[in-house]
PDB file of C-alpha atoms in Angstrom:
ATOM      1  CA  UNK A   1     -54.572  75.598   0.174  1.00 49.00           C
ATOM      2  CA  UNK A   2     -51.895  73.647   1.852  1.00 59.00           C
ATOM      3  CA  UNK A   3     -51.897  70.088   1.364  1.00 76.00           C
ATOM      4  CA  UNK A   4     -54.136  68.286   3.946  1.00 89.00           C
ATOM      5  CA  UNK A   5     -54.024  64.737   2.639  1.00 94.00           C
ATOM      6  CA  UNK A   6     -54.246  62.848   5.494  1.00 97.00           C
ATOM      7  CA  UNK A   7     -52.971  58.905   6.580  1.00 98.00           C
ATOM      8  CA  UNK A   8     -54.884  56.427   9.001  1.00 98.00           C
ATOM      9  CA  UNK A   9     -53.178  53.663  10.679  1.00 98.00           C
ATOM     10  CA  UNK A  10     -56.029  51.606  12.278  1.00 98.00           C
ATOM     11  CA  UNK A  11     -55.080  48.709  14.604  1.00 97.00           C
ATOM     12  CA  UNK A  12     -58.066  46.027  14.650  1.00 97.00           C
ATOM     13  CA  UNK A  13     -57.952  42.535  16.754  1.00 97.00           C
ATOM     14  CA  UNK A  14     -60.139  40.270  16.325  1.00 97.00           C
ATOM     15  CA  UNK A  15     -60.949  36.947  18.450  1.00 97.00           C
ATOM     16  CA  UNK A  16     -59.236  33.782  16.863  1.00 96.00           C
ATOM     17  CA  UNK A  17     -62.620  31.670  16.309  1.00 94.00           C
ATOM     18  CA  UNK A  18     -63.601  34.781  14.558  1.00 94.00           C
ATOM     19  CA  UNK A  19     -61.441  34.770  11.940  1.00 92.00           C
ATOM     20  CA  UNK A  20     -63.312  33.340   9.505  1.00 92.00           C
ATOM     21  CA  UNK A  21     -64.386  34.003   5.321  1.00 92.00           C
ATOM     22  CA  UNK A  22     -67.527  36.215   7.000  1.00 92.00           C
ATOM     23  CA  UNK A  23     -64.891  38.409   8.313  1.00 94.00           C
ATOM     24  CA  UNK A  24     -63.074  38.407   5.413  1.00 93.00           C
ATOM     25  CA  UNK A  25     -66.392  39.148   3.219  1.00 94.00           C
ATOM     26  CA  UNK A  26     -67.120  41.615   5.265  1.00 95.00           C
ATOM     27  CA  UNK A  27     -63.152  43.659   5.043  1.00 97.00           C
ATOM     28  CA  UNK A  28     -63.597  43.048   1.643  1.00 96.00           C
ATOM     29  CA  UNK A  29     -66.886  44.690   1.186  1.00 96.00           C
ATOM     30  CA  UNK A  30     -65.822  47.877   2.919  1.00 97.00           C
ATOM     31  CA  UNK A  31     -63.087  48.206   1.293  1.00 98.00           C
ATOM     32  CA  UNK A  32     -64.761  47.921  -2.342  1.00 97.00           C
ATOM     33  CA  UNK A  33     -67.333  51.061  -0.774  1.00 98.00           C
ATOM     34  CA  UNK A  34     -64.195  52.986   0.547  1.00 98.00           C
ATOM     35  CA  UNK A  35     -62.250  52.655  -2.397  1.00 98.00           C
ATOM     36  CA  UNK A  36     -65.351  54.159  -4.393  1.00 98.00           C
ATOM     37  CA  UNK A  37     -65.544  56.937  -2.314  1.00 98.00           C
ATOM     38  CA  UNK A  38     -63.786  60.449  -4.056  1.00 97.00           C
ATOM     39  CA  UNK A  39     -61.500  61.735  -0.963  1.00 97.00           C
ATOM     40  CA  UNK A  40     -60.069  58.513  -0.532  1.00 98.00           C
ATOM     41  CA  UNK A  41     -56.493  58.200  -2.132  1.00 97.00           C
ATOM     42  CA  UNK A  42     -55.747  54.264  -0.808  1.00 97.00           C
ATOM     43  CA  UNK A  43     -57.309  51.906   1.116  1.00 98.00           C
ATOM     44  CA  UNK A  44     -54.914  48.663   1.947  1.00 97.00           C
ATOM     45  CA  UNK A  45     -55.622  45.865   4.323  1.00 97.00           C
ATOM     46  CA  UNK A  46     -52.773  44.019   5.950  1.00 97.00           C
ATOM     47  CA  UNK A  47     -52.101  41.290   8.153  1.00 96.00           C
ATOM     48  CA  UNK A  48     -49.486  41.306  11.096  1.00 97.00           C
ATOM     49  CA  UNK A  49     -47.177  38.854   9.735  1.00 97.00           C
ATOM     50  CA  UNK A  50     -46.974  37.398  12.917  1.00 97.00           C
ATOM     51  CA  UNK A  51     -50.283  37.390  14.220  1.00 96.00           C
ATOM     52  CA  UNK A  52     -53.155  36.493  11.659  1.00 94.00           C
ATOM     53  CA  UNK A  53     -55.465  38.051  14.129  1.00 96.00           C
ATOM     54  CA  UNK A  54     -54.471  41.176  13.904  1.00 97.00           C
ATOM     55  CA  UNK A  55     -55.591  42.962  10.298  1.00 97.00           C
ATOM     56  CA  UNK A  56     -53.784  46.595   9.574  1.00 98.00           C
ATOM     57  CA  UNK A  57     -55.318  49.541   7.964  1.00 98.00           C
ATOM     58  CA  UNK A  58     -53.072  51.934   5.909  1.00 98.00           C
ATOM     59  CA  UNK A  59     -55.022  54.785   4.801  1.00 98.00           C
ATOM     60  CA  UNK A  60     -54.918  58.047   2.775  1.00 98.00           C
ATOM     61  CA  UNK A  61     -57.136  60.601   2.341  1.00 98.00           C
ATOM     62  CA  UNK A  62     -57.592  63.382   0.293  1.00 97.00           C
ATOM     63  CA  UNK A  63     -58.759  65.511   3.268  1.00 96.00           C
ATOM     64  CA  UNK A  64     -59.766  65.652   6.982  1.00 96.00           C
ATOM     65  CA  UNK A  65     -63.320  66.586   5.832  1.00 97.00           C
ATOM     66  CA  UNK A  66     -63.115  63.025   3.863  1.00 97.00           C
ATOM     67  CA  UNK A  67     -62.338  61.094   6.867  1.00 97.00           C
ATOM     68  CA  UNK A  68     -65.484  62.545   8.552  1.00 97.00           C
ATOM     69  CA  UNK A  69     -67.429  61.800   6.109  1.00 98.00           C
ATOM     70  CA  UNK A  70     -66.161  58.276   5.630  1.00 98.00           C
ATOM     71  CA  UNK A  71     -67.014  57.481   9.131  1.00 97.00           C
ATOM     72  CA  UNK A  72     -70.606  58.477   8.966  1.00 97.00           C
ATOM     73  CA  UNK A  73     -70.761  56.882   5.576  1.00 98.00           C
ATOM     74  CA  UNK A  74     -73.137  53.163   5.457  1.00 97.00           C
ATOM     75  CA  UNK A  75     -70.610  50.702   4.786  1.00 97.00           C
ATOM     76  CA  UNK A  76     -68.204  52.219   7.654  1.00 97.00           C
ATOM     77  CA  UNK A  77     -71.003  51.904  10.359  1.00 96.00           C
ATOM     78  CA  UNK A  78     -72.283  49.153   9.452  1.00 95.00           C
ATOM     79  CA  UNK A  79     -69.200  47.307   9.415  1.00 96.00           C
ATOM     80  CA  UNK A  80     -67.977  48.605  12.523  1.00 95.00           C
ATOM     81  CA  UNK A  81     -71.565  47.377  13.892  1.00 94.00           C
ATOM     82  CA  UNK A  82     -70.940  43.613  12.413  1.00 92.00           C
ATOM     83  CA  UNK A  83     -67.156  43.882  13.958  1.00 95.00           C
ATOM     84  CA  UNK A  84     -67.480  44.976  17.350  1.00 94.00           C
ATOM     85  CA  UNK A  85     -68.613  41.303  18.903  1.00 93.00           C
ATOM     86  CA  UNK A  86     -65.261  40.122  17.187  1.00 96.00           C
ATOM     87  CA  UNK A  87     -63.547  42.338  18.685  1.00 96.00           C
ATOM     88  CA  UNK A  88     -60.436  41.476  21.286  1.00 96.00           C
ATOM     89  CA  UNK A  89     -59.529  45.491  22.319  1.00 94.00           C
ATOM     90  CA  UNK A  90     -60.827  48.437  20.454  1.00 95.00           C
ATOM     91  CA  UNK A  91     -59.596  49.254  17.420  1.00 95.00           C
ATOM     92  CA  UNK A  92     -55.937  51.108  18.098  1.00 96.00           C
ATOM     93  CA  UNK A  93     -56.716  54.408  15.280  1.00 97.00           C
ATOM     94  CA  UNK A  94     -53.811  56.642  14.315  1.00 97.00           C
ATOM     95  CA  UNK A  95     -54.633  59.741  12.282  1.00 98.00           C
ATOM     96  CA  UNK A  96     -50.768  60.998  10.487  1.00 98.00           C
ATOM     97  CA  UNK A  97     -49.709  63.613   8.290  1.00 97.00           C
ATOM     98  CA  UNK A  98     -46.701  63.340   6.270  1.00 95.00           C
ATOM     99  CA  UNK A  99     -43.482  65.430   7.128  1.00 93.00           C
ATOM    100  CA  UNK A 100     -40.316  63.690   5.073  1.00 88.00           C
TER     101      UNK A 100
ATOM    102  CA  UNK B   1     -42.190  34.079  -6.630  1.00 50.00           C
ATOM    103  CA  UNK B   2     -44.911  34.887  -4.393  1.00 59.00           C
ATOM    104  CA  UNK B   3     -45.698  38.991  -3.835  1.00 76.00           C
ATOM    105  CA  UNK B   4     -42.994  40.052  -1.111  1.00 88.00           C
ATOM    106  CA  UNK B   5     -43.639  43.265  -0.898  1.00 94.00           C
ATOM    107  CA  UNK B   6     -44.394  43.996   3.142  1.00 97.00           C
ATOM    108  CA  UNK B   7     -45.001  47.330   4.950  1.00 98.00           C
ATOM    109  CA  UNK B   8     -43.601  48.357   8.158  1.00 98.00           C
ATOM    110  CA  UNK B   9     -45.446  50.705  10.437  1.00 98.00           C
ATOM    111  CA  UNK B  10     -42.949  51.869  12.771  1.00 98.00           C
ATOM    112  CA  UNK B  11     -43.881  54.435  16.034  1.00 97.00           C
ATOM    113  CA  UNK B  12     -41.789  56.480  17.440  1.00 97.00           C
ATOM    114  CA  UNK B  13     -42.425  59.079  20.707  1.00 97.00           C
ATOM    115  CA  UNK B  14     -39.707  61.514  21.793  1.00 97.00           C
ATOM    116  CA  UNK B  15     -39.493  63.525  25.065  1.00 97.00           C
ATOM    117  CA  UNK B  16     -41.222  66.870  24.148  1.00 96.00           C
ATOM    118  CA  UNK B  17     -37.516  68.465  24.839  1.00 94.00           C
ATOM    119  CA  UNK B  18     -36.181  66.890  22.041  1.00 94.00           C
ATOM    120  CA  UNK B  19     -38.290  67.505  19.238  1.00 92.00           C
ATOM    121  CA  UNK B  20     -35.495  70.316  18.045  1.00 92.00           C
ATOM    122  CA  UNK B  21     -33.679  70.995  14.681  1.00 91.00           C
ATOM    123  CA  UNK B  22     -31.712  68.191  15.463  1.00 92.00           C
ATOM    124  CA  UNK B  23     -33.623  65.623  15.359  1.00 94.00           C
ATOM    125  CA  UNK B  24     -35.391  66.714  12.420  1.00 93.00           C
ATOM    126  CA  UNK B  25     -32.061  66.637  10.952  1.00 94.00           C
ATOM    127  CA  UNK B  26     -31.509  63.075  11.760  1.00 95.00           C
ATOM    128  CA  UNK B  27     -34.758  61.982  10.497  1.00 96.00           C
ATOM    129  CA  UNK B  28     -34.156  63.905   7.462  1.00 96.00           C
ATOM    130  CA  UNK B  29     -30.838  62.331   6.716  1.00 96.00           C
ATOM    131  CA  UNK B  30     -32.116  58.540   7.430  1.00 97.00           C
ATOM    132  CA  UNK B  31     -34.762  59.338   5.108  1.00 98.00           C
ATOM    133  CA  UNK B  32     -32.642  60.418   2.485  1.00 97.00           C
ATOM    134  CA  UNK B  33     -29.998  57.633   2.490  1.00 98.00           C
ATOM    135  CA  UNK B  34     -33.407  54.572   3.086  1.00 98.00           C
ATOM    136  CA  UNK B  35     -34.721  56.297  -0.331  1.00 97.00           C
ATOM    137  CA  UNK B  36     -31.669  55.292  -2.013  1.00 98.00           C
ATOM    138  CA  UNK B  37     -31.571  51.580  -0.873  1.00 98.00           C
ATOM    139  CA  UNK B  38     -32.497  49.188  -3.880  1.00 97.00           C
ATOM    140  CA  UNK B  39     -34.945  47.125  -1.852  1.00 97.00           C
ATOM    141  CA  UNK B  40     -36.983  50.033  -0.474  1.00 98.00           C
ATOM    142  CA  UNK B  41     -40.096  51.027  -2.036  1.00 97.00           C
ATOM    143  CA  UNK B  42     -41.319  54.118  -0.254  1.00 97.00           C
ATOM    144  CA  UNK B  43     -40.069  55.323   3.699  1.00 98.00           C
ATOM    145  CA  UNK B  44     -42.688  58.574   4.604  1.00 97.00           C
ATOM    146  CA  UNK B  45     -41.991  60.131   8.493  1.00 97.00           C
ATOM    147  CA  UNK B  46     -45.425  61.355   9.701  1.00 97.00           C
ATOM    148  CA  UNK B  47     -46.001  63.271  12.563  1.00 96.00           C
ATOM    149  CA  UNK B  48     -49.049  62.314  14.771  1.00 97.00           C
ATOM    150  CA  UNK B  49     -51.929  65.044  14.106  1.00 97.00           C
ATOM    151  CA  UNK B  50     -52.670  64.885  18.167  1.00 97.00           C
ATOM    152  CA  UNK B  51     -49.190  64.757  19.188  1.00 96.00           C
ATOM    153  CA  UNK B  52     -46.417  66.570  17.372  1.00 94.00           C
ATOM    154  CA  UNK B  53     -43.844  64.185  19.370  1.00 96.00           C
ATOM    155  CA  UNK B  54     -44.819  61.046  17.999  1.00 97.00           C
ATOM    156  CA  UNK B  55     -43.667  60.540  14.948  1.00 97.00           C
ATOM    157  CA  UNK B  56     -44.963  57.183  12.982  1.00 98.00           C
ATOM    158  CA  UNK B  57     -42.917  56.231   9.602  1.00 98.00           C
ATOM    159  CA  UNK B  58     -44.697  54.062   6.918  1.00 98.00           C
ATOM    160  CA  UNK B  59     -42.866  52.079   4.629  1.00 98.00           C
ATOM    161  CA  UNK B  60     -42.747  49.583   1.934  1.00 98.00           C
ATOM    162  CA  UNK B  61     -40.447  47.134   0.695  1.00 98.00           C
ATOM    163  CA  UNK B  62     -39.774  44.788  -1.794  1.00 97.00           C
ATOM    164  CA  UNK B  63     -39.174  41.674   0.373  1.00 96.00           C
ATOM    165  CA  UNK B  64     -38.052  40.560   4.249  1.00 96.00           C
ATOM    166  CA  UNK B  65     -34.260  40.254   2.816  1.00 97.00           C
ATOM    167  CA  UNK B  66     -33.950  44.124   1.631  1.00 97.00           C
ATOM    168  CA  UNK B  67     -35.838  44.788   5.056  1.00 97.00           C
ATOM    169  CA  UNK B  68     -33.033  42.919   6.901  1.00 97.00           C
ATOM    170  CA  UNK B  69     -30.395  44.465   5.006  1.00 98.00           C
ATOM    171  CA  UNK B  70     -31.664  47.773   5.956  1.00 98.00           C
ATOM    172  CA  UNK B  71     -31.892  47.176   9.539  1.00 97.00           C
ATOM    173  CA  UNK B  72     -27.920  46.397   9.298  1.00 97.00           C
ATOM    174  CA  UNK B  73     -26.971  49.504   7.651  1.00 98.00           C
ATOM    175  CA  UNK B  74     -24.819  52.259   9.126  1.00 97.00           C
ATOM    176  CA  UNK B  75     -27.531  54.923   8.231  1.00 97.00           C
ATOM    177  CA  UNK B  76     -30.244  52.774  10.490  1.00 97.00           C
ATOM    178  CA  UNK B  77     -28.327  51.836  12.870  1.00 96.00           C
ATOM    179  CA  UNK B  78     -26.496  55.264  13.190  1.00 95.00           C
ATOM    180  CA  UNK B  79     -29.941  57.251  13.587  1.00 96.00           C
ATOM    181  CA  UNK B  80     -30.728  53.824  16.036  1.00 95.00           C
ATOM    182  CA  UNK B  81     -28.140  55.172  18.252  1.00 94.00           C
ATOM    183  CA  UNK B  82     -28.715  58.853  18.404  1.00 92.00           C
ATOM    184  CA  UNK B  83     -32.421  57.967  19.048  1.00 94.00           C
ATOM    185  CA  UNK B  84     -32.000  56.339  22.330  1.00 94.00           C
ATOM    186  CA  UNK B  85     -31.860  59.022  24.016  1.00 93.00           C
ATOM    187  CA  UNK B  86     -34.346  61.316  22.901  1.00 96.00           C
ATOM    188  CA  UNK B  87     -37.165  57.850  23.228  1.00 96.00           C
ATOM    189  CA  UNK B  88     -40.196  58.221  26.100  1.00 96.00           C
ATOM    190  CA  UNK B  89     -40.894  54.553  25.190  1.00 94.00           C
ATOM    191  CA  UNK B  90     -39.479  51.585  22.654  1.00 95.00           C
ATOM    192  CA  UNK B  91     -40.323  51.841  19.345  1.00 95.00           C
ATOM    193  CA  UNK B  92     -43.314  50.092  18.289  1.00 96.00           C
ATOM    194  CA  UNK B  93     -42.717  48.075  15.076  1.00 97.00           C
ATOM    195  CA  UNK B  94     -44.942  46.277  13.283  1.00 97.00           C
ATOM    196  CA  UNK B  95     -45.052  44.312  10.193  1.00 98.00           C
ATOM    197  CA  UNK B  96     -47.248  43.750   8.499  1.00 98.00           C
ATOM    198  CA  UNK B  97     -48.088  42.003   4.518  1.00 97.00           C
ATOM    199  CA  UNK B  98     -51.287  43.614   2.259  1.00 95.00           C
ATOM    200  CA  UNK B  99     -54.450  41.196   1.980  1.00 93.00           C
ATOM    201  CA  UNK B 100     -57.116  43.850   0.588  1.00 88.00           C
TER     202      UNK B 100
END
């Protein structure tokens, strides 16, 4: 079986007032879950280093069937539920497979 | 000394004629001569899964100065300059330093 891992890029603004230790608590919560779950490979959360309102995503999964099931997974919804009234666009999601 | 070490997500869309040989090529060869660069800690070309002609490199380096020197070097600036012409859009760059 060819190799399917898989690498998200995911975009997500948030509103200046909301950038707060809540929303911290609450990055840092998912990512504990994510990192627990077995088709994830990495999990990293970055900031823009020139806007601190914009947080970075770099992702990689083991498989496409992982990502599914990391987006219908408790911690994912529910943190995308707490997010979305912080939210300044959508979230900007990339989905990438390495080639070099 | 303070963690350096920043990530660069960096997106890149060609016109549909150009994704040829060629260009692979190119990417190939910038890839090759970044890998060799003290400062660089990993350079991976990705293509995107919905759209074979954007192509979205993530990298990681060991500080702004090795990320500067790179950006001066005839192999970036070289593939900079065959690019041009093969772009739909600017590249969108984005750095970005780990939190999580």
């Amino acid at each position: 079986m060819a190799d399917q891992k898989l690498r998200i890029v995911a975009t997500i603004k948030v509103k200046p007032e909301s950038r707060d230790q809540n929303l911290v608590n609450a990055f840092k919560a998912l990512v504990e879950e994510t990192k627990k779950e077995e088709g994830n490979i990495s999990y990293i959360l970055h900031n823009d280093v020139k806007d601190p309102n914009t947080f970075v995503f770099v992702e990689e999964w083991r498989s496409p069937a992982d990502i599914e099931k990391h987006m219908k997974s408790p911690h994912f919804t529910g943190f995308v539920g707490k997010l979305k009234a912080h939210l300044v666009a959508a979230p900007q999601i990339v989905t990438i497979r390495p080639l070099l």
